[in-house]
Amino acid sequence: MSYVTTQPQVIADAAASLAQIRSAMASASAAAASPTTSLLAAAQDEVSAAAAALFGSYAQEYQAVVSQASLFHDEFVRALTGAGNAYAVAEATNAAPALLADPFVALIMQGSGISIPTVPYMKSVEPYIRHLFGTPADLIPLTTPEGLYPLTQIKDLPLNQSVSTGVQILDNALYGPQGLISQQHLNVNVLGLSQSAVITSLEMRHLASLGSPNTNNLSFTLLGNPMNPNGGLMSRFAGLQLPSIGLDFYGAMPTHTGYQSNTYSFIYDGYADFPKYPINLLADINAFAGIQYVHGNYPDLDPAHLPTGYQLVHLPTTDPNNNFYMITYSNLPILEPLRALPILGNPLADLIQPDLTYLINLGYGDPHYGYSLGYADVATPFGLLPSVDPVSFAGDMVTGAQQGVGAFVSDISAMSAPSPAGPGGLLGSLTSTFSSGGTGGTGGPSLLPSLSLNFSPDNFIHTLKTLNTDITNTITNTSANLYAIGLPTADIANAVLTTLPSYNLNLFLDGVQQVVDGDPVGGLSYAFGAPIAADTALLTLAGGFELNVLLNAIGEIAGGD
């Protein structure tokens, strides 16, 4: 590959242009179909009829040729896109062994809610380091606060305080009195996941401000980074601050710093792959579902050996030192609750998934991709509306409906009727239930202390004391959990009622500034459209966070914690 010169982004741009040509061909063919294939004879004589038949025959042959050309065009676009991606991945893979040729250690942090990285966790994320950097000589855990009030715990550190402390800890681990680089002179790869990816990104920003020292000794691996330049939640709404819950949107991670970095994201991960056009409510809800169902799955995968149905897409960048990868799969997070329903859940999800995927992907721009196709290392804020071709939209929706029906029929055909439980099974189930005190056979503890058959005044008094203590503790814990809901709920409401209107006003003024600068149409569109788009996304997230708080509180009450 050293003797091959190409530009994957140019190939991607060419593929996009070809896709537009395909839409133009389809529109022209559809417009020409009726007037050419339904040509009427100019008169009733045989010559006119023969001429009409001749031109009609040519028109039908034209439609057949256009159909074949369209199929060839689609295959060529797919081949061109695949060639660009394949070249980019191969080039990065071949170049990777030179990034950290000397032995190096991995400094590993975990995500929100888990301060101390465990050995199983470090081994589970090591494949992301091995993918391009090679095998580290040692895995070193780094303890960081990892607080994310109110999602981790009610009385936990807010994100901004947790991240600020984490950056200090990471910098000290690298350059402090016992720093791995400054004192021990080691080559280090720093791995950050989720919140610790934010910590890593801010440390990279700090080092860049110092002139990027030790670029030959320090590299980075980031997983599920909310500061992804093109897709990260904190980059989409850069500069937004929610003081009531301690949430700062830090903007995009730095690039062109001289440091080698590899970033991996899941498609539809709401933290790392947030919609570019958040006015698409379906895309926003799906992104929040991705936070719940997708964001925690990074340790479960090896990017070099992905399961069937998964793909590793190397995204285009402007800096060869920064690699960005998107891990794609077929299912939508928003449909996971439906798939969890017995019997018909999965068939129904497969029925609506093709068209729903198309509608959700419009939130990212191109309806055929669940991520933005722009440069991955270029900071990309949220936009207003994607460009939609009505002809392509209608055709793709029809195709998606056909695919959904086919998948539904296939799922139903593959289902086997469940065998009904016999009388013995029902009797056994009932016996198990009642014998376990109604706990479903789990043998769970009774709410009341057990009474001994050997009755005595001392035992009776002890039983009353135990009962009194248990009841009091239950009431106290339940009350604490109930009023604990009030604080985060009030803080979230505070953000919605005070900070969000202020953010909307700033967006409006940005649009006014565009008008003043000579762009009246774009400025007015932004002034009135940007607040609506931002509110659609941020209110969805606020509602999701509140739902998370309520579910956690209910779980603690039910668990007796």
Coordinates of C-alpha atoms in Angstrom, one line a residue:
M1 CA 0.0 0.0 0.0
S2 CA 3.0 2.3 0.3
Y3 CA 3.0 2.8 -3.5
V4 CA -0.7 3.5 -3.8
T5 CA -2.0 7.0 -3.6
T6 CA -5.7 7.8 -3.2
Q7 CA -8.0 10.0 -1.1
P8 CA -10.9 8.1 0.5
Q9 CA -12.9 11.2 1.1
V10 CA -12.7 12.1 -2.6
I11 CA -14.0 8.6 -3.4
A12 CA -16.8 9.1 -0.8
D13 CA -17.7 12.4 -2.4
A14 CA -17.8 10.8 -5.8
A15 CA -20.1 8.1 -4.5
A16 CA -22.4 10.7 -3.1
S17 CA -22.4 12.5 -6.4
L18 CA -23.2 9.3 -8.2
A19 CA -26.1 8.7 -5.8
Q20 CA -27.5 12.1 -6.8
I21 CA -27.2 11.1 -10.5
R22 CA -29.2 7.9 -9.6
S23 CA -32.0 10.1 -8.2
A24 CA -31.9 12.3 -11.3
M25 CA -32.1 9.2 -13.6
A26 CA -35.0 7.9 -11.6
S27 CA -36.9 11.2 -11.8
A28 CA -36.2 11.5 -15.6
S29 CA -37.3 7.9 -16.2
A30 CA -40.5 8.3 -14.3
A31 CA -41.3 11.6 -16.0
A32 CA -40.7 10.0 -19.5
A33 CA -42.5 6.8 -18.9
S34 CA -46.0 7.9 -19.5
P35 CA -45.6 10.2 -22.5
T36 CA -43.3 7.8 -24.3
T37 CA -44.8 4.4 -23.6
S38 CA -48.4 5.5 -24.1
L39 CA -47.8 7.3 -27.5
L40 CA -51.1 7.6 -29.4
A41 CA -51.3 7.4 -33.2
A42 CA -51.6 10.8 -35.0
A43 CA -54.4 9.4 -37.2
Q44 CA -56.3 6.3 -37.9
D45 CA -54.3 5.2 -41.0
E46 CA -51.8 2.3 -40.9
V47 CA -48.7 4.5 -41.3
S48 CA -49.6 6.5 -38.2
A49 CA -50.3 3.4 -36.2
A50 CA -47.0 1.8 -37.3
A51 CA -45.1 4.9 -36.4
A52 CA -46.7 5.0 -32.9
A53 CA -46.0 1.4 -32.4
L54 CA -42.4 1.9 -33.5
F55 CA -41.8 4.8 -31.1
G56 CA -43.6 2.9 -28.3
S57 CA -41.3 -0.1 -28.9
Y58 CA -38.3 2.2 -28.7
A59 CA -39.6 3.7 -25.5
Q60 CA -40.1 0.4 -23.8
E61 CA -36.6 -0.7 -24.8
Y62 CA -35.4 2.6 -23.3
Q63 CA -37.2 1.9 -20.0
A64 CA -35.6 -1.5 -19.9
V65 CA -32.1 -0.1 -20.6
V66 CA -32.6 2.6 -18.0
S67 CA -33.7 -0.1 -15.5
Q68 CA -30.5 -2.1 -16.2
A69 CA -28.4 1.0 -16.0
S70 CA -29.9 1.9 -12.7
L71 CA -29.1 -1.5 -11.3
F72 CA -25.5 -1.2 -12.6
H73 CA -25.3 2.3 -11.2
D74 CA -26.3 1.1 -7.7
E75 CA -23.8 -1.7 -7.8
F76 CA -21.1 0.7 -8.9
V77 CA -21.9 3.2 -6.1
R78 CA -21.8 0.4 -3.6
A79 CA -18.5 -0.9 -5.0
L80 CA -16.9 2.5 -5.0
T81 CA -18.0 3.3 -1.5
G82 CA -16.8 -0.1 -0.3
A83 CA -13.4 0.3 -2.1
G84 CA -12.9 3.7 -0.4
N85 CA -13.7 2.2 3.1
A86 CA -11.6 -0.9 2.4
Y87 CA -8.6 1.2 1.3
A88 CA -8.9 3.5 4.4
V89 CA -9.1 0.6 6.8
A90 CA -6.2 -1.2 5.1
E91 CA -4.0 1.9 5.0
A92 CA -4.7 2.5 8.7
T93 CA -4.0 -1.1 9.6
N94 CA -0.7 -1.1 7.7
A95 CA 0.4 2.1 9.2
A96 CA -0.7 1.2 12.8
P97 CA 2.3 -1.0 13.8
A98 CA 4.6 2.0 13.4
L99 CA 2.6 4.2 15.9
L100 CA 3.9 2.6 19.1
A101 CA 6.8 0.5 18.0
D102 CA 8.4 0.4 21.4
P103 CA 6.9 -1.5 24.4
F104 CA 4.1 0.5 25.9
V105 CA 1.7 0.3 28.8
A106 CA -2.0 1.0 28.8
L107 CA -3.5 3.4 31.3
I108 CA -7.2 2.5 31.5
M109 CA -10.2 4.3 33.1
Q110 CA -13.8 3.1 33.3
G111 CA -17.1 4.9 32.7
S112 CA -19.7 6.8 34.8
G113 CA -20.6 5.1 38.0
I114 CA -17.5 2.9 38.3
S115 CA -14.5 4.6 39.7
I116 CA -12.0 1.7 39.9
P117 CA -11.4 -0.3 36.7
T118 CA -11.6 -4.0 37.3
V119 CA -9.2 -6.6 35.8
P120 CA -12.0 -8.2 33.8
Y121 CA -13.0 -4.8 32.4
M122 CA -9.4 -3.9 31.4
K123 CA -9.0 -7.2 29.6
S124 CA -12.4 -6.7 27.9
V125 CA -11.3 -3.4 26.4
E126 CA -7.8 -4.3 25.6
P127 CA -8.8 -5.5 22.1
Y128 CA -9.5 -1.9 21.1
I129 CA -5.9 -1.1 21.9
R130 CA -4.5 -4.1 20.2
H131 CA -6.6 -3.4 17.1
L132 CA -4.1 -0.7 15.8
F133 CA -1.5 -0.1 18.5
G134 CA -0.5 -3.6 19.3
T135 CA -0.4 -5.5 22.6
P136 CA 0.5 -3.4 25.7
A137 CA 3.1 -4.7 28.1
D138 CA 0.9 -3.9 31.1
L139 CA -2.6 -2.8 31.9
I140 CA -2.6 -0.1 34.6
P141 CA -5.9 1.0 36.2
L142 CA -6.5 4.6 37.0
T143 CA -9.1 5.5 39.6
T144 CA -11.3 8.6 38.7
P145 CA -14.5 9.9 40.3
E146 CA -16.9 9.0 37.4
G147 CA -19.8 10.8 39.0
L148 CA -22.8 11.7 36.9
Y149 CA -25.5 13.2 39.0
P150 CA -28.4 12.4 38.9
L151 CA -28.0 9.4 36.6
T152 CA -25.5 7.4 38.7
Q153 CA -26.6 8.3 42.3
I154 CA -28.8 11.0 43.8
K155 CA -26.0 12.4 46.0
D156 CA -23.2 11.8 43.5
L157 CA -20.8 14.3 42.0
P158 CA -22.1 16.3 39.1
L159 CA -20.4 15.7 35.8
N160 CA -18.4 19.0 35.6
Q161 CA -16.8 18.4 39.1
S162 CA -16.2 14.8 38.4
V163 CA -14.5 15.5 35.0
S164 CA -12.4 18.4 36.4
T165 CA -11.1 16.1 39.1
G166 CA -10.5 13.3 36.6
V167 CA -8.4 15.5 34.3
Q168 CA -6.2 16.5 37.3
I169 CA -5.8 12.8 38.2
L170 CA -4.9 11.8 34.6
D171 CA -2.4 14.6 34.1
N172 CA -0.8 13.7 37.4
A173 CA -0.6 10.0 36.4
L174 CA 1.3 11.1 33.2
Y175 CA 3.4 14.0 34.4
G176 CA 3.2 14.1 38.2
P177 CA 5.9 13.2 40.8
Q178 CA 5.6 9.6 39.8
G179 CA 4.4 10.2 36.2
L180 CA 4.5 7.4 33.8
I181 CA 6.0 9.6 31.2
S182 CA 7.8 12.4 33.1
Q183 CA 9.5 10.1 35.7
Q184 CA 9.2 6.5 34.5
H185 CA 9.8 7.4 30.9
L186 CA 7.3 4.9 29.6
N187 CA 5.3 4.9 26.4
V188 CA 1.7 5.2 27.3
N189 CA -1.7 4.6 25.6
V190 CA -4.6 6.1 27.5
L191 CA -7.9 4.5 27.2
G192 CA -11.1 6.3 28.2
L193 CA -14.7 5.1 28.0
S194 CA -17.7 7.4 28.1
Q195 CA -17.0 10.0 30.9
S196 CA -13.4 9.0 31.0
A197 CA -13.2 9.6 27.2
V198 CA -14.3 13.2 28.0
I199 CA -11.5 13.3 30.7
T200 CA -9.1 12.1 28.1
S201 CA -10.3 14.6 25.5
L202 CA -9.9 17.5 27.9
E203 CA -6.4 16.3 28.8
M204 CA -5.5 16.2 25.1
R205 CA -6.8 19.8 24.9
H206 CA -4.6 20.8 27.8
L207 CA -1.5 19.1 26.3
A208 CA -2.2 20.8 22.9
S209 CA -2.2 24.1 24.7
L210 CA 1.3 23.3 26.0
G211 CA 2.6 22.5 22.5
S212 CA 1.7 18.8 22.4
P213 CA 4.7 17.3 24.3
N214 CA 5.8 13.7 24.0
T215 CA 3.9 12.9 20.9
N216 CA 6.1 9.9 20.3
N217 CA 5.4 8.5 23.8
L218 CA 1.7 9.1 24.2
S219 CA -1.3 7.9 22.3
F220 CA -5.1 7.6 23.0
T221 CA -7.9 5.1 22.6
L222 CA -11.4 6.5 23.1
L223 CA -14.7 4.5 23.3
G224 CA -18.2 6.1 23.2
N225 CA -16.8 9.6 23.4
P226 CA -19.5 12.3 24.0
M227 CA -16.9 14.8 22.6
N228 CA -16.7 13.1 19.2
P229 CA -16.3 16.1 16.8
N230 CA -19.0 14.9 14.4
G231 CA -21.7 13.1 16.4
G232 CA -20.8 13.6 20.1
L233 CA -23.6 15.0 22.2
M234 CA -21.2 17.6 23.7
S235 CA -20.1 18.7 20.2
R236 CA -23.6 19.0 18.8
F237 CA -24.5 21.5 21.5
A238 CA -21.1 23.0 22.2
G239 CA -21.0 25.7 24.9
L240 CA -24.3 24.8 26.5
Q241 CA -24.1 24.7 30.3
L242 CA -26.8 23.3 32.7
P243 CA -25.6 24.5 36.1
S244 CA -28.5 23.0 38.1
I245 CA -27.3 19.5 37.3
G246 CA -23.6 20.3 36.7
L247 CA -23.6 19.3 33.1
D248 CA -21.3 21.2 30.7
F249 CA -21.1 20.6 27.0
Y250 CA -17.4 20.8 26.4
G251 CA -17.4 20.9 22.6
A252 CA -15.3 18.7 20.4
M253 CA -12.2 16.7 21.3
P254 CA -9.1 18.3 19.8
T255 CA -7.6 16.9 16.5
H256 CA -4.4 17.9 14.6
T257 CA -2.5 17.8 17.9
G258 CA 0.3 15.4 16.8
Y259 CA -1.0 12.7 19.0
Q260 CA -2.1 9.3 17.6
S261 CA -5.7 8.5 18.6
N262 CA -8.3 5.9 17.7
T263 CA -11.9 6.5 18.5
Y264 CA -14.7 3.8 18.4
S265 CA -18.4 4.6 18.5
F266 CA -21.6 2.5 18.2
I267 CA -24.1 3.6 15.7
Y268 CA -27.1 5.2 17.4
D269 CA -25.2 5.6 20.7
G270 CA -26.8 8.8 21.9
Y271 CA -23.7 10.1 23.6
A272 CA -21.3 9.4 20.7
D273 CA -23.5 9.4 17.7
F274 CA -26.2 12.0 18.2
P275 CA -28.4 13.1 15.3
K276 CA -27.2 16.1 13.3
Y277 CA -30.8 17.3 12.8
P278 CA -32.4 17.0 16.2
I279 CA -35.7 18.4 15.0
N280 CA -36.3 14.7 14.0
L281 CA -38.0 13.5 17.2
L282 CA -37.8 9.9 16.2
A283 CA -34.0 10.1 15.9
D284 CA -33.8 11.8 19.3
I285 CA -35.8 9.2 21.0
N286 CA -33.8 6.5 19.3
A287 CA -30.6 8.1 20.4
F288 CA -31.8 8.2 24.0
A289 CA -32.7 4.5 23.7
G290 CA -29.2 4.0 22.4
I291 CA -27.8 5.4 25.6
Q292 CA -29.8 2.8 27.5
Y293 CA -29.3 -0.2 25.3
V294 CA -26.1 0.4 23.3
H295 CA -23.7 2.7 25.2
G296 CA -22.7 0.1 27.7
N297 CA -21.8 -2.6 25.2
Y298 CA -18.2 -1.5 24.3
P299 CA -16.5 -3.9 26.6
D300 CA -18.3 -6.8 25.0
L301 CA -16.8 -6.5 21.5
D302 CA -13.5 -7.0 19.7
P303 CA -13.2 -4.6 16.7
A304 CA -11.0 -7.1 14.9
H305 CA -13.5 -9.9 15.3
L306 CA -17.0 -8.5 15.3
P307 CA -20.1 -10.8 15.4
T308 CA -22.1 -11.6 12.3
G309 CA -24.2 -8.6 11.3
Y310 CA -21.7 -6.0 12.7
Q311 CA -19.4 -3.9 10.6
L312 CA -16.5 -1.7 11.4
V313 CA -16.6 1.5 9.2
H314 CA -13.5 3.7 9.0
L315 CA -14.8 7.2 8.8
P316 CA -13.1 9.9 6.7
T317 CA -10.9 12.4 8.5
T318 CA -8.6 15.4 7.6
D319 CA -5.9 14.2 10.0
P320 CA -4.2 10.8 9.4
N321 CA -3.2 10.7 13.1
N322 CA -6.8 10.5 14.2
N323 CA -8.8 7.4 13.3
F324 CA -12.5 7.3 13.8
Y325 CA -14.5 4.0 13.6
M326 CA -18.2 3.4 13.6
I327 CA -19.5 0.0 14.7
T328 CA -22.7 -0.6 12.8
Y329 CA -25.5 -3.3 13.3
S330 CA -28.9 -3.8 11.9
N331 CA -31.4 -3.2 14.8
L332 CA -32.8 0.0 16.2
P333 CA -32.4 0.7 20.0
I334 CA -35.9 2.3 20.0
L335 CA -37.4 -1.1 19.1
E336 CA -35.7 -3.1 21.9
P337 CA -38.7 -2.8 24.3
L338 CA -40.9 -4.1 21.6
R339 CA -38.6 -7.0 20.9
A340 CA -38.7 -7.9 24.5
L341 CA -42.4 -8.7 24.3
P342 CA -43.1 -12.5 24.0
I343 CA -44.2 -14.2 20.8
L344 CA -45.1 -11.2 18.5
G345 CA -42.6 -8.6 19.7
N346 CA -39.7 -9.5 17.4
P347 CA -41.9 -10.0 14.3
L348 CA -43.6 -6.7 14.8
A349 CA -40.3 -5.0 15.3
D350 CA -38.9 -6.5 12.1
L351 CA -42.1 -5.4 10.3
I352 CA -41.7 -1.7 11.0
Q353 CA -37.9 -1.5 11.3
P354 CA -37.0 -0.8 7.6
D355 CA -39.2 2.2 7.2
L356 CA -38.5 3.4 10.8
T357 CA -34.8 3.1 10.2
Y358 CA -35.1 5.3 7.1
L359 CA -37.1 8.0 9.0
I360 CA -34.6 7.9 11.9
N361 CA -31.6 8.1 9.6
L362 CA -32.9 11.3 8.1
G363 CA -31.9 12.8 11.5
Y364 CA -28.3 12.2 10.4
G365 CA -28.6 13.5 6.9
D366 CA -28.5 10.6 4.5
P367 CA -31.4 8.2 5.2
H368 CA -29.2 5.2 4.3
Y369 CA -26.8 5.8 7.1
G370 CA -27.2 6.1 10.9
Y371 CA -24.3 8.5 11.2
S372 CA -23.1 11.7 9.6
L373 CA -21.1 11.2 6.4
G374 CA -18.9 14.3 6.9
Y375 CA -15.4 14.4 8.2
A376 CA -15.3 12.7 11.6
D377 CA -12.6 15.0 13.0
V378 CA -14.3 18.2 12.1
A379 CA -16.5 19.8 14.8
T380 CA -20.1 19.7 13.5
P381 CA -22.9 21.4 15.5
F382 CA -26.5 20.5 15.0
G383 CA -28.4 21.7 11.9
L384 CA -31.9 22.5 11.0
L385 CA -33.3 20.3 8.2
P386 CA -31.7 17.7 6.0
S387 CA -32.2 17.8 2.2
V388 CA -34.8 15.2 1.2
D389 CA -35.5 14.1 -2.4
P390 CA -39.3 13.4 -2.5
V391 CA -39.0 10.8 -5.3
S392 CA -36.3 8.8 -3.6
F393 CA -38.1 9.1 -0.3
A394 CA -41.3 7.6 -1.7
G395 CA -39.5 4.8 -3.5
D396 CA -37.4 3.9 -0.5
M397 CA -40.4 3.9 1.9
V398 CA -42.2 1.5 -0.5
T399 CA -39.1 -0.7 -0.6
G400 CA -38.8 -0.6 3.2
A401 CA -42.4 -1.6 3.6
Q402 CA -41.9 -4.6 1.4
Q403 CA -38.8 -5.6 3.3
G404 CA -40.7 -5.3 6.6
V405 CA -43.5 -7.5 5.4
G406 CA -41.1 -10.1 4.2
A407 CA -39.2 -10.1 7.5
F408 CA -42.5 -10.4 9.4
V409 CA -43.7 -13.3 7.3
S410 CA -40.4 -15.0 7.7
D411 CA -40.4 -14.6 11.5
I412 CA -44.0 -15.9 11.8
S413 CA -43.1 -18.9 9.6
A414 CA -40.1 -19.7 11.8
M415 CA -42.1 -19.6 15.0
S416 CA -43.1 -22.9 16.6
A417 CA -46.2 -23.1 18.6
P418 CA -45.4 -23.2 22.4
S419 CA -46.4 -26.5 24.0
P420 CA -49.1 -25.8 26.7
A421 CA -48.3 -26.7 30.2
G422 CA -49.9 -29.9 31.3
P423 CA -51.9 -30.3 34.5
G424 CA -48.9 -31.6 36.3
G425 CA -46.9 -28.5 35.3
L426 CA -49.6 -26.1 36.4
L427 CA -50.0 -27.9 39.7
G428 CA -46.2 -27.8 40.3
S429 CA -46.1 -24.1 39.5
L430 CA -48.9 -23.3 41.8
T431 CA -47.4 -25.5 44.6
S432 CA -44.1 -23.8 44.1
T433 CA -45.6 -20.3 44.2
F434 CA -47.7 -20.8 47.4
S435 CA -45.0 -22.8 49.2
S436 CA -42.6 -19.9 48.6
G437 CA -44.8 -17.3 50.1
G438 CA -45.9 -15.9 46.7
T439 CA -42.4 -15.0 45.6
G440 CA -42.6 -17.0 42.4
G441 CA -40.5 -19.9 43.7
T442 CA -37.6 -17.8 44.7
G443 CA -37.9 -18.6 48.3
G444 CA -37.6 -15.0 49.2
P445 CA -37.9 -13.7 52.8
S446 CA -41.2 -13.0 54.4
L447 CA -42.0 -9.4 55.4
L448 CA -42.7 -10.6 59.0
P449 CA -40.2 -12.2 61.3
S450 CA -40.8 -15.9 61.7
L451 CA -42.6 -17.0 64.9
S452 CA -41.1 -19.8 66.9
L453 CA -43.4 -22.6 68.1
N454 CA -41.6 -22.5 71.5
F455 CA -43.5 -19.5 72.8
S456 CA -42.1 -17.5 75.7
P457 CA -42.4 -13.9 77.0
D458 CA -38.8 -13.2 76.1
N459 CA -39.2 -14.5 72.5
F460 CA -42.5 -12.5 72.1
I461 CA -40.8 -9.3 73.3
H462 CA -37.8 -9.9 71.0
T463 CA -40.2 -10.6 68.1
L464 CA -42.0 -7.3 68.7
K465 CA -38.7 -5.4 68.9
T466 CA -37.5 -6.9 65.6
L467 CA -40.8 -6.2 63.9
N468 CA -40.7 -2.6 65.2
T469 CA -37.2 -2.1 63.8
D470 CA -38.0 -3.7 60.4
I471 CA -41.1 -1.5 59.9
T472 CA -39.3 1.7 61.0
N473 CA -36.4 1.0 58.6
T474 CA -38.7 0.2 55.8
I475 CA -40.6 3.4 56.2
T476 CA -37.4 5.4 56.6
N477 CA -35.8 4.0 53.5
T478 CA -38.9 4.4 51.4
S479 CA -39.4 8.0 52.5
A480 CA -35.7 8.8 51.8
N481 CA -36.0 7.4 48.3
L482 CA -39.3 9.2 47.7
Y483 CA -38.1 12.6 48.7
A484 CA -34.7 12.0 47.1
I485 CA -36.5 12.0 43.8
G486 CA -37.5 15.6 44.4
L487 CA -34.0 17.1 44.3
P488 CA -33.0 15.8 40.8
T489 CA -36.5 16.4 39.5
A490 CA -36.3 20.0 40.7
D491 CA -32.8 20.4 39.2
I492 CA -33.9 19.0 35.8
A493 CA -37.0 21.3 35.8
N494 CA -34.7 24.2 36.7
A495 CA -32.5 23.5 33.7
V496 CA -35.6 23.3 31.4
L497 CA -37.3 26.4 32.7
T498 CA -34.3 28.7 33.1
T499 CA -31.2 27.6 31.2
L500 CA -33.0 26.3 28.1
P501 CA -34.8 29.6 27.4
S502 CA -31.5 31.4 27.8
Y503 CA -29.8 29.0 25.3
N504 CA -32.7 29.6 22.9
L505 CA -32.3 33.3 23.1
N506 CA -28.6 33.0 22.3
L507 CA -29.4 30.8 19.3
F508 CA -31.9 33.4 18.1
L509 CA -29.3 36.1 18.4
D510 CA -26.9 34.0 16.4
G511 CA -29.4 34.0 13.6
V512 CA -29.9 37.7 13.9
Q513 CA -26.1 38.1 13.6
Q514 CA -26.3 36.2 10.3
V515 CA -28.9 38.6 9.1
V516 CA -26.7 41.6 10.0
D517 CA -23.8 39.9 8.2
G518 CA -25.8 39.8 5.0
D519 CA -27.5 36.4 5.1
P520 CA -31.2 37.3 5.7
V521 CA -32.7 34.0 4.6
G522 CA -30.3 31.7 6.4
G523 CA -30.2 34.0 9.4
L524 CA -34.0 34.1 9.9
S525 CA -34.2 30.3 9.3
Y526 CA -31.6 29.8 12.0
A527 CA -33.1 32.3 14.4
F528 CA -36.4 30.6 14.5
G529 CA -35.5 27.1 13.6
A530 CA -32.5 26.4 15.8
P531 CA -34.3 26.9 19.1
I532 CA -37.0 24.5 18.0
A533 CA -34.4 21.9 16.9
A534 CA -32.4 22.3 20.1
D535 CA -35.5 22.1 22.3
T536 CA -36.7 18.9 20.6
A537 CA -33.4 17.2 21.4
L538 CA -32.8 18.6 24.9
L539 CA -36.3 18.1 26.1
T540 CA -36.2 14.5 25.0
L541 CA -33.0 14.0 26.9
A542 CA -34.4 15.8 30.0
G543 CA -37.4 13.6 29.9
G544 CA -35.2 10.5 29.5
F545 CA -33.0 11.5 32.4
E546 CA -36.1 12.1 34.6
L547 CA -37.5 8.7 33.6
N548 CA -34.1 7.2 34.6
V549 CA -34.2 8.9 38.0
L550 CA -37.8 7.6 38.6
L551 CA -36.9 4.0 37.6
N552 CA -33.8 4.0 39.8
A553 CA -35.8 5.2 42.8
I554 CA -38.5 2.6 42.2
G555 CA -35.9 -0.1 42.0
E556 CA -34.3 1.0 45.2
I557 CA -37.7 1.1 47.0
A558 CA -38.6 -2.3 45.6
G559 CA -35.2 -3.7 46.6
G560 CA -35.5 -2.3 50.1
D561 CA -32.2 -0.3 49.7

